[in-house]
Coordinates of C-alpha atoms in Angstrom, one line a residue:
Chain A
M13 CA 7.4 -30.3 16.4
A14 CA 4.1 -31.9 17.4
P15 CA 1.1 -30.5 15.8
S16 CA -1.0 -28.4 18.1
P17 CA -4.8 -28.8 18.2
C18 CA -6.8 -25.6 17.7
A19 CA -7.3 -23.3 20.6
V20 CA -10.8 -22.8 19.7
C21 CA -12.4 -26.2 18.7
Q22 CA -9.8 -28.3 20.2
T23 CA -10.1 -31.0 17.6
N24 CA -8.5 -29.9 14.2
R25 CA -4.9 -29.2 13.8
A26 CA -3.9 -25.7 14.3
L27 CA -2.4 -24.1 11.1
I28 CA -2.6 -20.4 12.0
L29 CA -0.5 -18.7 14.5
R30 CA -2.3 -15.3 15.1
P31 CA 0.2 -12.5 15.3
K32 CA -1.9 -10.2 17.8
N33 CA -2.2 -13.0 20.6
H34 CA -0.2 -16.1 19.6
Q35 CA -3.4 -18.0 19.4
K36 CA -3.3 -21.3 17.4
L37 CA -6.0 -21.9 15.2
C38 CA -7.5 -24.4 12.6
K39 CA -8.6 -23.2 9.3
P40 CA -12.4 -23.1 9.7
C41 CA -11.9 -21.3 13.2
F42 CA -9.5 -18.8 11.8
I43 CA -11.9 -17.9 9.1
S44 CA -14.7 -17.4 11.3
V45 CA -12.6 -15.5 14.0
F46 CA -11.5 -13.2 11.4
E47 CA -14.7 -12.6 10.0
A48 CA -16.1 -12.0 13.5
E49 CA -13.4 -9.4 14.4
I50 CA -14.3 -7.5 11.2
H51 CA -18.0 -7.6 12.3
H52 CA -16.9 -6.3 15.5
T53 CA -15.1 -3.4 14.0
I54 CA -18.1 -2.5 11.9
T55 CA -20.8 -2.8 14.6
T56 CA -18.6 -1.0 17.5
N57 CA -17.7 1.8 15.3
N58 CA -21.2 2.1 13.7
L59 CA -19.7 2.1 10.2
F60 CA -22.7 1.1 8.2
H61 CA -26.4 2.1 8.2
R62 CA -29.3 0.0 6.9
G63 CA -30.1 1.1 3.5
E64 CA -26.6 2.7 2.9
R65 CA -25.0 2.1 -0.7
I66 CA -21.5 1.5 -0.2
A67 CA -18.6 1.5 -2.8
I68 CA -15.7 -0.7 -2.1
G69 CA -12.5 0.9 -3.4
A70 CA -11.2 -2.4 -5.4
S71 CA -7.9 -2.7 -6.9
G72 CA -7.9 -6.4 -7.5
G73 CA -5.3 -6.8 -4.6
K74 CA -5.4 -9.0 -1.5
D75 CA -6.8 -6.2 0.8
S76 CA -9.8 -5.0 -1.3
T77 CA -10.5 -8.5 -2.4
V78 CA -10.6 -9.7 1.2
L79 CA -12.6 -6.5 1.9
A80 CA -15.2 -7.6 -0.6
S81 CA -15.4 -11.1 0.1
V82 CA -15.8 -10.5 4.1
L83 CA -18.4 -7.6 3.6
K84 CA -20.4 -9.7 1.4
T85 CA -20.3 -12.6 3.8
L86 CA -21.2 -10.3 6.8
N87 CA -23.8 -8.4 5.0
E88 CA -25.6 -11.7 4.5
R89 CA -24.7 -13.2 7.8
Y90 CA -25.7 -10.3 10.0
D91 CA -28.2 -8.5 7.6
Y92 CA -26.6 -5.4 7.7
G93 CA -29.0 -4.2 4.7
V94 CA -26.3 -2.4 2.8
E95 CA -25.9 -2.2 -1.0
L96 CA -22.1 -3.3 -1.7
I97 CA -20.9 -2.2 -5.1
L98 CA -17.2 -2.1 -6.4
L99 CA -15.4 1.0 -7.4
S100 CA -12.0 0.8 -9.4
I101 CA -9.6 3.5 -10.2
D102 CA -7.7 3.1 -13.5
E103 CA -4.6 5.1 -13.3
G104 CA -3.7 4.2 -16.9
I105 CA -0.5 2.3 -16.3
K106 CA -0.2 -0.2 -19.2
G107 CA 1.0 -3.5 -18.1
Y108 CA 0.1 -2.9 -14.5
R109 CA -3.4 -1.9 -14.1
D110 CA -4.8 -3.8 -16.9
D111 CA -4.1 -7.1 -15.3
S112 CA -5.5 -6.3 -12.0
L113 CA -8.6 -4.7 -13.5
E114 CA -9.1 -8.2 -15.1
T115 CA -9.2 -9.4 -11.4
V116 CA -11.6 -7.0 -10.4
K117 CA -14.1 -7.8 -13.1
R118 CA -13.7 -11.5 -12.1
N119 CA -14.6 -10.4 -8.6
A120 CA -17.6 -8.5 -9.6
K121 CA -18.9 -11.9 -11.1
Q122 CA -17.8 -14.0 -8.1
Y123 CA -19.3 -11.6 -5.5
D124 CA -22.3 -10.5 -7.7
M125 CA -21.6 -6.8 -7.2
P126 CA -21.9 -4.2 -9.8
L127 CA -18.6 -2.9 -10.9
T128 CA -17.7 0.8 -12.2
I129 CA -14.1 1.5 -13.4
L130 CA -13.1 5.1 -13.6
G131 CA -10.0 6.2 -15.3
Y132 CA -7.6 8.9 -14.6
D133 CA -7.8 10.1 -18.4
E134 CA -11.7 10.4 -17.7
L135 CA -11.3 12.3 -14.5
Y136 CA -8.2 14.4 -15.2
G137 CA -7.5 14.0 -18.9
W138 CA -4.2 12.5 -18.1
T139 CA -3.1 8.7 -17.7
M140 CA -0.3 8.1 -15.4
D141 CA 1.7 6.7 -18.5
Q142 CA 1.1 10.3 -20.1
V143 CA 2.2 12.0 -16.8
V144 CA 5.2 9.8 -16.5
E145 CA 6.1 10.7 -20.2
Q146 CA 6.1 14.2 -18.9
V147 CA 7.6 14.4 -15.6
G148 CA 9.7 11.4 -15.5
K149 CA 9.6 8.4 -13.4
K150 CA 10.8 10.5 -10.0
G151 CA 8.0 12.3 -8.5
N152 CA 5.3 10.8 -10.4
C153 CA 4.0 9.0 -7.1
T154 CA 2.8 12.3 -6.0
Y155 CA 0.6 12.9 -8.9
C156 CA -0.8 9.5 -8.6
G157 CA -1.3 10.0 -4.9
V158 CA -3.1 12.9 -5.0
F159 CA -5.3 11.9 -8.1
R160 CA -6.4 8.8 -6.7
R161 CA -7.4 10.3 -3.4
Q162 CA -9.8 12.6 -5.2
A163 CA -10.6 9.7 -7.8
L164 CA -12.5 7.6 -5.4
D165 CA -14.6 10.4 -4.2
R166 CA -15.3 11.6 -7.6
G167 CA -16.4 8.0 -8.6
A168 CA -18.4 7.7 -5.6
A169 CA -20.1 11.1 -6.3
K170 CA -20.7 9.9 -9.8
L171 CA -22.5 6.7 -8.6
G172 CA -24.4 8.7 -5.9
V173 CA -22.8 6.9 -3.3
R174 CA -21.8 8.7 0.0
H175 CA -19.6 6.1 1.6
V176 CA -16.4 4.5 0.4
V177 CA -14.7 1.7 2.1
T178 CA -11.1 1.0 1.6
G179 CA -8.8 -2.1 2.3
H180 CA -6.4 -0.3 4.6
N181 CA -5.2 -2.9 7.1
A182 CA -3.4 -2.7 10.4
D183 CA 0.3 -2.8 8.8
D184 CA -0.7 0.2 6.6
V185 CA -2.2 2.2 9.6
A186 CA 1.0 1.5 11.6
E187 CA 3.3 2.5 8.8
T188 CA 1.4 5.9 8.4
V189 CA 1.6 6.4 12.2
L190 CA 5.4 5.8 12.2
M191 CA 5.9 8.2 9.0
N192 CA 4.0 11.0 10.4
L193 CA 5.5 10.6 13.7
L194 CA 8.8 10.8 12.0
R195 CA 7.6 13.8 9.9
G196 CA 6.4 15.4 13.1
D197 CA 3.1 15.9 11.1
L198 CA 0.5 15.6 13.9
P199 CA -2.6 16.7 12.1
R200 CA -2.0 14.1 9.7
L201 CA -1.3 11.6 12.4
S202 CA -4.8 12.2 13.7
R203 CA -6.6 12.0 10.5
T204 CA -4.9 8.7 9.4
T205 CA -5.7 7.0 12.3
S206 CA -9.2 7.7 12.4
I207 CA -11.4 4.6 11.2
V208 CA -13.9 7.2 9.7
T209 CA -12.8 10.2 7.8
S210 CA -15.2 12.2 5.8
T211 CA -15.1 15.1 3.4
P212 CA -18.4 17.1 4.5
S213 CA -19.5 19.9 2.3
I214 CA -18.7 23.2 3.6
V215 CA -21.5 24.9 2.1
P216 CA -24.5 24.0 4.3
S217 CA -26.9 25.8 1.7
S218 CA -26.0 23.2 -1.0
P219 CA -28.6 21.2 -2.2
E220 CA -29.3 17.5 -1.2
T221 CA -27.3 16.3 -4.4
T222 CA -24.3 14.3 -3.7
S223 CA -21.0 16.3 -4.5
H224 CA -17.8 14.7 -4.1
T225 CA -17.2 17.0 -0.9
N226 CA -19.3 14.9 1.4
I227 CA -18.0 11.4 0.8
K228 CA -17.6 9.2 3.9
R229 CA -14.4 6.9 4.1
S230 CA -13.9 4.0 6.3
K231 CA -11.5 1.2 6.9
P232 CA -13.1 -2.2 8.1
L233 CA -9.9 -3.7 8.0
K234 CA -8.0 -1.2 10.0
Y235 CA -7.4 -3.6 12.9
A236 CA -6.7 -6.7 10.6
Y237 CA -3.2 -7.8 10.2
E238 CA -1.9 -8.0 6.6
K239 CA -0.7 -11.3 7.4
E240 CA -4.1 -12.6 8.2
I241 CA -5.5 -10.9 5.2
V242 CA -3.3 -12.9 3.1
L243 CA -4.0 -16.1 5.1
Y244 CA -7.6 -15.5 4.7
A245 CA -7.3 -15.0 0.9
H246 CA -5.1 -18.2 0.8
H247 CA -7.5 -20.4 2.9
K248 CA -10.6 -19.3 1.3
N249 CA -8.8 -19.5 -2.1
L250 CA -9.8 -15.9 -3.1
D251 CA -8.9 -14.7 -6.5
Y252 CA -6.6 -11.8 -6.1
F253 CA -3.6 -10.3 -8.1
S254 CA -0.2 -9.2 -6.8
T255 CA 1.8 -6.8 -8.8
E256 CA 4.5 -4.1 -8.4
C257 CA 3.9 -0.7 -9.9
L258 CA 6.0 -0.4 -13.0
Y259 CA 6.9 3.2 -11.8
S260 CA 7.5 2.5 -8.3
P261 CA 8.8 -1.2 -7.9
E262 CA 9.9 -2.6 -4.6
A263 CA 8.2 0.4 -2.6
F264 CA 8.7 -1.9 0.5
R265 CA 12.5 -1.9 0.3
G266 CA 14.1 0.4 2.8
S267 CA 10.5 2.0 3.9
A268 CA 8.7 2.3 6.9
R269 CA 7.2 -0.9 5.8
A270 CA 10.3 -2.8 6.1
L271 CA 10.6 -1.4 9.6
I272 CA 7.0 -2.5 10.3
K273 CA 7.7 -6.0 9.2
N274 CA 10.9 -6.2 11.3
L275 CA 9.1 -5.1 14.2
E276 CA 6.4 -7.7 13.6
R277 CA 9.1 -10.5 13.2
V278 CA 10.4 -9.6 16.8
R279 CA 7.2 -9.0 18.4
P280 CA 4.1 -9.6 16.4
S281 CA 1.8 -7.5 18.6
A282 CA 3.9 -4.4 17.9
I283 CA 1.7 -3.7 14.6
L284 CA -1.6 -3.3 16.7
D285 CA 0.4 -1.6 19.5
V286 CA 1.6 1.1 17.1
V287 CA -1.9 1.5 15.7
R288 CA -3.2 2.1 19.4
S289 CA -0.4 4.3 20.2
G290 CA -1.1 6.4 17.1
E291 CA -4.8 6.6 17.9
D292 CA -3.9 7.8 21.7
M293 CA -1.5 10.3 20.3
A294 CA -4.3 11.5 17.9
K295 CA -6.3 12.3 20.6
L296 CA -3.6 14.6 22.2
V297 CA -3.3 16.5 19.0
P298 CA -4.7 20.1 19.7
G299 CA -7.4 21.0 17.1
G300 CA -7.3 17.4 15.8
N301 CA -10.9 17.0 15.5
E302 CA -12.3 20.4 16.3
S303 CA -12.6 21.6 12.7
C304 CA -15.2 18.8 12.2
G305 CA -18.0 21.1 13.9
N306 CA -21.4 19.5 13.2
G307 CA -20.7 18.4 9.6
C308 CA -19.9 15.0 10.9
G309 CA -20.7 13.1 14.0
G310 CA -18.8 10.9 16.4
H311 CA -15.3 9.9 15.5
A312 CA -15.2 11.0 12.0
T313 CA -12.3 13.1 11.1
I314 CA -11.9 15.5 8.2
V315 CA -9.5 14.5 5.8
E316 CA -8.0 16.5 2.8
E317 CA -6.1 15.1 0.1
E318 CA -3.1 12.9 0.8
E319 CA -0.3 13.7 -1.3
G320 CA 1.7 10.4 -0.8
G321 CA 0.9 7.0 -2.3
C322 CA 2.5 5.0 -4.8
G323 CA 2.2 1.6 -6.2
S324 CA -0.7 0.0 -4.4
S325 CA -3.8 1.4 -3.8
N326 CA -3.5 1.7 -0.3
G327 CA -1.4 4.7 -0.4
R328 CA 1.9 3.4 0.9
T329 CA 4.8 5.5 1.0
S330 CA 7.2 5.2 -1.5
G331 CA 10.5 3.1 -1.0
G332 CA 13.7 4.9 0.3
E333 CA 11.5 7.5 2.1
M334 CA 12.9 6.5 5.5
A335 CA 16.3 7.1 3.9
S336 CA 15.6 10.2 2.5
M337 CA 14.0 11.4 5.5
E338 CA 16.8 10.3 7.7
K339 CA 19.0 12.5 5.4
Q340 CA 16.7 15.2 5.9
L341 CA 16.6 15.1 9.5
T342 CA 20.2 15.1 9.7
Q343 CA 20.5 18.0 7.5
T344 CA 17.9 19.9 9.6
E345 CA 19.8 19.3 12.7
V346 CA 23.0 20.8 10.9
A347 CA 21.0 23.8 9.8
A348 CA 20.4 24.1 13.6
E349 CA 16.8 25.1 13.2
E350 CA 15.4 26.0 16.7
G351 CA 12.0 24.7 17.8
L352 CA 9.8 22.4 15.9
E353 CA 9.5 22.0 12.4
V354 CA 5.9 22.0 12.5
E355 CA 5.9 25.4 14.1
I356 CA 7.9 26.9 11.4
T357 CA 5.6 26.3 8.5
T358 CA 2.8 28.4 9.3
A359 CA 4.5 31.7 9.2
G360 CA 5.1 31.9 5.5
T361 CA 8.8 31.8 6.3
K362 CA 10.5 29.3 4.1
P363 CA 10.5 26.0 5.9
P364 CA 13.8 24.0 6.0
N365 CA 13.8 21.6 3.2
P366 CA 17.4 20.5 2.5
P367 CA 16.6 18.1 -0.3
D368 CA 15.2 20.7 -2.5
S369 CA 18.6 22.2 -2.5
D370 CA 20.0 18.9 -4.0
A371 CA 17.7 19.7 -7.1
I372 CA 20.6 20.8 -9.2
P373 CA 23.0 17.8 -8.3
L374 CA 20.5 15.5 -9.3
V375 CA 20.8 16.2 -12.8
S376 CA 24.4 15.5 -12.9
G377 CA 23.7 12.0 -13.7
K378 CA 23.7 10.5 -10.3
K379 CA 21.2 7.7 -9.8
G380 CA 21.3 7.9 -6.1
K381 CA 18.2 7.8 -3.9
K382 CA 18.3 11.5 -3.5
L383 CA 14.6 12.5 -3.3
K384 CA 11.9 10.1 -3.5
G385 CA 8.1 10.6 -2.9
P386 CA 6.4 13.9 -2.6
P387 CA 8.5 17.2 -2.8
H388 CA 9.4 18.4 0.5
G389 CA 8.6 22.0 -0.3
A390 CA 5.2 21.7 -0.2
R391 CA 5.0 20.6 3.5
K392 CA 1.6 21.0 4.9
Q393 CA 0.5 23.2 7.6
P394 CA -0.2 22.2 11.2
A395 CA -3.5 22.1 13.2
K396 CA -4.6 25.7 12.0
Q397 CA -5.9 24.2 8.7
T398 CA -9.3 25.8 7.5
M399 CA -11.2 23.8 5.1
G400 CA -12.8 25.4 2.2
Q401 CA -13.4 24.4 -1.3
C402 CA -11.1 24.3 -4.3
A403 CA -12.0 27.3 -6.5
R404 CA -11.7 25.5 -9.7
C405 CA -13.1 21.9 -8.8
G406 CA -14.8 22.4 -5.5
Y407 CA -13.0 19.4 -3.9
L408 CA -12.5 19.9 -0.1
S409 CA -9.1 21.7 0.3
S410 CA -7.4 24.0 2.7
Q411 CA -5.9 26.1 -0.1
E412 CA -7.6 28.1 -2.7
I413 CA -6.5 25.6 -5.4
C414 CA -6.6 22.1 -4.5
K415 CA -3.4 19.9 -5.0
A416 CA -5.0 18.0 -8.0
C417 CA -5.9 21.2 -9.6
V418 CA -2.3 22.5 -9.1
L419 CA -0.5 19.5 -10.3
L420 CA -2.9 19.6 -13.3
E421 CA -2.3 23.2 -14.1
G422 CA 1.4 22.2 -14.2
L423 CA 0.8 19.5 -16.6
N424 CA -1.6 21.2 -18.8
K425 CA 0.8 24.0 -19.4
N426 CA 3.6 21.6 -19.8
R427 CA 5.3 23.0 -17.0
P428 CA 6.4 20.4 -14.7
K429 CA 5.9 21.2 -11.0
N430 CA 9.7 21.3 -10.3
S431 CA 12.9 20.9 -12.2
I432 CA 14.0 17.9 -10.5
E433 CA 11.3 15.9 -12.0
V434 CA 12.0 17.0 -15.4
S435 CA 15.5 16.5 -15.4
Y436 CA 15.0 12.9 -14.3
D437 CA 12.9 12.5 -17.7
N438 CA 16.0 13.3 -19.5
P439 CA 16.8 10.1 -21.6
E440 CA 20.6 11.3 -21.1
E441 CA 20.3 11.0 -17.4
S442 CA 22.8 8.3 -16.8
A443 CA 25.3 10.1 -18.7
P444 CA 27.6 11.9 -16.3
T445 CA 28.3 14.7 -18.9
V446 CA 25.1 16.3 -19.2
N447 CA 25.4 19.8 -18.1
S448 CA 22.4 22.2 -17.4
H449 CA 22.3 23.9 -20.9
E450 CA 21.7 20.7 -22.6
I451 CA 19.0 19.9 -20.1
K452 CA 17.4 23.3 -20.7
C453 CA 17.3 22.4 -24.6
T454 CA 15.8 19.1 -23.5
I455 CA 12.8 20.6 -21.6
V456 CA 12.2 23.3 -24.3
T457 CA 12.1 20.5 -26.8
Q458 CA 9.9 18.2 -24.8
I459 CA 7.5 21.3 -24.0
S460 CA 7.0 22.2 -27.6
E461 CA 6.5 18.4 -28.5
V462 CA 4.1 17.9 -25.9
E463 CA 2.3 21.1 -26.9
K464 CA 1.8 19.8 -30.0
T465 CA 0.3 16.6 -29.1
K466 CA -1.8 17.7 -26.2
G467 CA -4.5 20.4 -25.6
L468 CA -5.6 21.8 -22.3
I469 CA -7.9 19.2 -21.0
Y470 CA -9.6 19.5 -17.8
N471 CA -13.0 17.9 -16.5
S472 CA -14.2 19.2 -13.3
Chain B
M22 CA 28.9 -37.2 -9.7
S23 CA 27.2 -40.4 -8.9
A24 CA 23.7 -41.0 -9.5
A25 CA 21.7 -40.1 -6.4
S26 CA 19.7 -43.1 -5.1
S27 CA 16.3 -42.3 -4.2
E28 CA 17.1 -42.2 -0.3
D29 CA 19.6 -39.3 -1.1
V30 CA 16.9 -37.2 -2.2
I31 CA 13.4 -35.7 -1.0
P32 CA 10.6 -35.1 -3.5
I33 CA 8.9 -31.8 -2.6
T34 CA 6.6 -29.3 -4.1
V35 CA 7.6 -25.5 -3.7
E36 CA 5.0 -22.8 -4.6
F37 CA 5.4 -19.0 -4.9
S38 CA 2.5 -16.3 -4.7
G39 CA 1.8 -13.1 -3.6
G40 CA 4.1 -11.6 -6.2
L41 CA 6.9 -13.6 -5.1
E42 CA 6.4 -15.7 -8.4
M43 CA 8.1 -12.6 -10.2
L44 CA 11.5 -13.5 -8.5
F45 CA 11.3 -16.9 -9.8
S46 CA 10.7 -16.3 -13.4
N47 CA 7.2 -16.3 -13.1
Q48 CA 7.0 -19.9 -11.9
R49 CA 4.1 -20.5 -9.3
K50 CA 4.8 -24.3 -8.7
L51 CA 7.7 -26.3 -8.8
D52 CA 8.2 -30.0 -8.2
F53 CA 11.8 -31.2 -7.5
S54 CA 13.8 -33.3 -5.2
I55 CA 16.2 -31.7 -2.7
A56 CA 19.2 -33.6 -1.2
A57 CA 18.3 -35.5 1.9
K58 CA 21.2 -34.3 3.8
D59 CA 22.6 -30.7 4.0
E60 CA 26.2 -29.4 3.6
S61 CA 27.1 -30.6 7.1
G62 CA 25.4 -34.1 6.8
L63 CA 22.4 -33.1 8.7
N64 CA 18.7 -33.7 7.8
S65 CA 17.8 -31.2 5.2
N66 CA 15.7 -28.2 6.8
V67 CA 13.7 -25.4 5.5
A68 CA 17.0 -23.1 6.0
F69 CA 18.7 -25.5 3.6
L70 CA 15.7 -25.3 1.0
V71 CA 15.8 -21.6 1.3
R72 CA 19.6 -21.5 0.5
Y73 CA 19.0 -23.9 -2.4
L74 CA 16.3 -21.9 -4.0
C75 CA 18.6 -18.7 -3.6
D76 CA 21.6 -20.4 -5.2
N77 CA 20.0 -22.8 -7.9
V78 CA 16.3 -21.6 -8.8
M79 CA 16.4 -17.7 -8.4
K80 CA 17.7 -16.3 -11.5
D81 CA 16.7 -12.8 -10.3
P82 CA 19.8 -10.9 -8.9
R83 CA 17.6 -9.3 -6.1
K84 CA 18.2 -11.9 -3.5
D85 CA 17.3 -9.6 -0.8
L86 CA 13.9 -9.5 -1.8
F87 CA 13.5 -13.1 -0.9
V88 CA 16.2 -13.5 1.8
L89 CA 17.4 -10.9 4.3
D90 CA 19.8 -11.6 7.3
D91 CA 20.0 -15.3 6.2
T92 CA 16.3 -15.9 6.8
V93 CA 13.3 -15.3 4.8
R94 CA 12.7 -11.9 4.2
P95 CA 10.2 -10.3 7.0
G96 CA 6.8 -10.1 5.4
I97 CA 7.0 -13.1 3.5
L98 CA 4.9 -16.1 4.9
V99 CA 5.9 -19.6 4.7
L100 CA 3.4 -22.3 5.1
I101 CA 4.4 -25.8 5.3
N102 CA 1.6 -28.0 4.2
D103 CA -0.9 -25.1 4.8
A104 CA 0.5 -24.7 8.1
D105 CA 2.5 -21.5 9.4
W106 CA 6.0 -22.4 9.5
E107 CA 6.2 -20.8 13.2
L108 CA 4.0 -23.7 14.3
E109 CA 6.5 -26.1 12.7
G110 CA 9.9 -24.8 13.9
E111 CA 10.5 -22.2 11.3
D112 CA 13.7 -22.8 9.2
K113 CA 14.6 -25.7 11.4
Y114 CA 11.7 -27.9 10.3
E115 CA 13.2 -31.0 8.6
I116 CA 11.7 -31.6 5.1
Q117 CA 9.7 -34.8 4.6
K118 CA 8.8 -36.6 1.5
G119 CA 5.9 -35.0 -0.4
D120 CA 6.1 -31.6 1.6
N121 CA 4.3 -28.7 0.0
I122 CA 6.1 -25.5 1.0
L123 CA 4.4 -22.3 0.0
F124 CA 6.2 -18.9 0.0
V125 CA 3.6 -16.1 0.1
S126 CA 4.6 -12.4 -0.2
T127 CA 2.5 -9.8 1.9
L128 CA 4.6 -6.9 0.6
H129 CA 3.4 -6.8 -2.9
G130 CA 0.5 -4.3 -3.6
G131 CA -2.6 -4.8 -5.6

C-alpha cells in the first residue's frame, strides 16, 4: 500500500487511522488532535474551575497514565489554573497492585504531582488478599468494586479534595451502556453515561468541611477511544503498566468488552454511537436526574456506589457476565414473568433471580461459569431511589446501611455474604465427591480459624 | 533440512506490549528471521507471521487471547513500523526486511 500523507499537515506520513472518522494522521498531528479533543470535552462540559484541587484516580494503567499526562499538558497549555494530585488505591493484592503502584510512583515524579496511596486495609481493615482468603475467588470482585468506589471518595475527602477524575474511556462507557441495557437497569444507565457525577451531601446544615459525601466525579476521557489512548501512550512513550488482576484474569473474555471490540472491528464508529445512544436514552429515563435537586448543577448526576467492577480500576464487568446474563434471561423467560423485571423489584416481592437457585449445585465440584460478578439477589431498585446516608459511615446510600458496610459486617462477623462464595473457597472444590456436610464442616473450621486471627476492625 | 540462504528468510523485530507479553513468556522484544515464502509459496505476510507466532513462539495454551477467528483478536493493535496495520493492508501486508511489528493489547487493565 502506498503510504498516505497526514490529513492535517499534508506532509508527514500518516501512522494513525482514527476509529471515529477514519482520518489518517501523522504522529504529531494525532497527538495534538487527541489533546485538543480532551480540552474540548473539558471546556464544553465546564469540568474544571480555576483554583480547584483535582485528584486523578491513578492505577498506573494506560487510561489513568494518559489522563495524568494529558491533564498536566492541558493545564499548562491552556492555564486551567487547577492543582492536580494523584490518588491511588491499593486493594492489597500482592503481586498485582505492588507493581502498578511502582509505576504510579514513577508517574508522580515524571509529572511532578504529589501522590497519595490509600490501602483497603487502612480504609476497611481488610486487604483484598484477606477478603479472598475468606470468601474465595468467586464473588470477591463485588467486594473490590464496592470498596473501590468508596475508596476514591474517602481518599479525596482525606486530602480535602472535592473533585476526582477517572480514566474511564469511550469503550468503558459503551460497555456499561450495553450492560445496563441488557440488565434493564435504566437508572444506572442514566448515571453511568453522565460525564459528571456527584455525591452531594444530603444534609444541608452540615458544616463546610469536606466529607466523603460531596465529592464530584468526572471522566475527561469519556469520548476518547481506548485504541487512541493506547496509541497516545505508545507514541508519547508514556510509562504505564498493564496487568491482569490475579483474582479476575481475562476479564475481557466473553464479556461485553469482547462485544464492543468486535463491533469496533466491523464499524469503528460504533463505540461512540453506543455512547451517544446511551446518553440519549438516559435523557428519557423518568426521574433520572430529578433527585439531583439543588445539590448539584447542570448535568451532574447523583451516583451511588457501584457494585460491579473487577481487575482494572475502571470498573469493567467481570468476564463471563454476558454468558451468565444470557442464561439468566433464558431462565427468566422460562419462568414466564410478566412485565418488566425492573418493575418487579420495588414491591418487596422476591425478584426473579434464577442464578441464585444454582447455589447448591455449585458446590458439587463443577467449575463451570455458573455465577460471576455481583450476586444477582441484590438487584437495585428502579427510579424511586431516595438518597440518604449510611447510618454507619455516612456514605451516600439509598439503603440505611451502605453496601460497603453490609459487606464489611459480613466479613467482620466471618460470615460471608452468601454460601456460594464460601463453597468456592473450599479447597476441595475440584473434588466431585464433596457433599454439603463436609462443606459445612469446612465453613465452621474456617470461621473459627479466622475468628482467632481477626478482630472486628472497622474504620469509619 | 538444508541451510536456508539469506534470500530465503527475512530478519524482523516483533514486539509485544500492553500485557500481551504475558502470553509470550514475558518477552517484550524478539529479533528473528521468518521464511520469505509462506506455505503456498507466496511472499510472507502478517497473517503468516501471526500463524508462525502462534505455532512456534507462543507457549501459552490460551491462543484465543491472541488470535480469534483466524485473525488477531479484536482489541489488539498491530503497528507495522509504528503505523496502524489498517493503513498497511492489515494481515495482507507483505513483510519486508528489517520490519518492526508491534502487537499492543488494549484489553488488559491497569
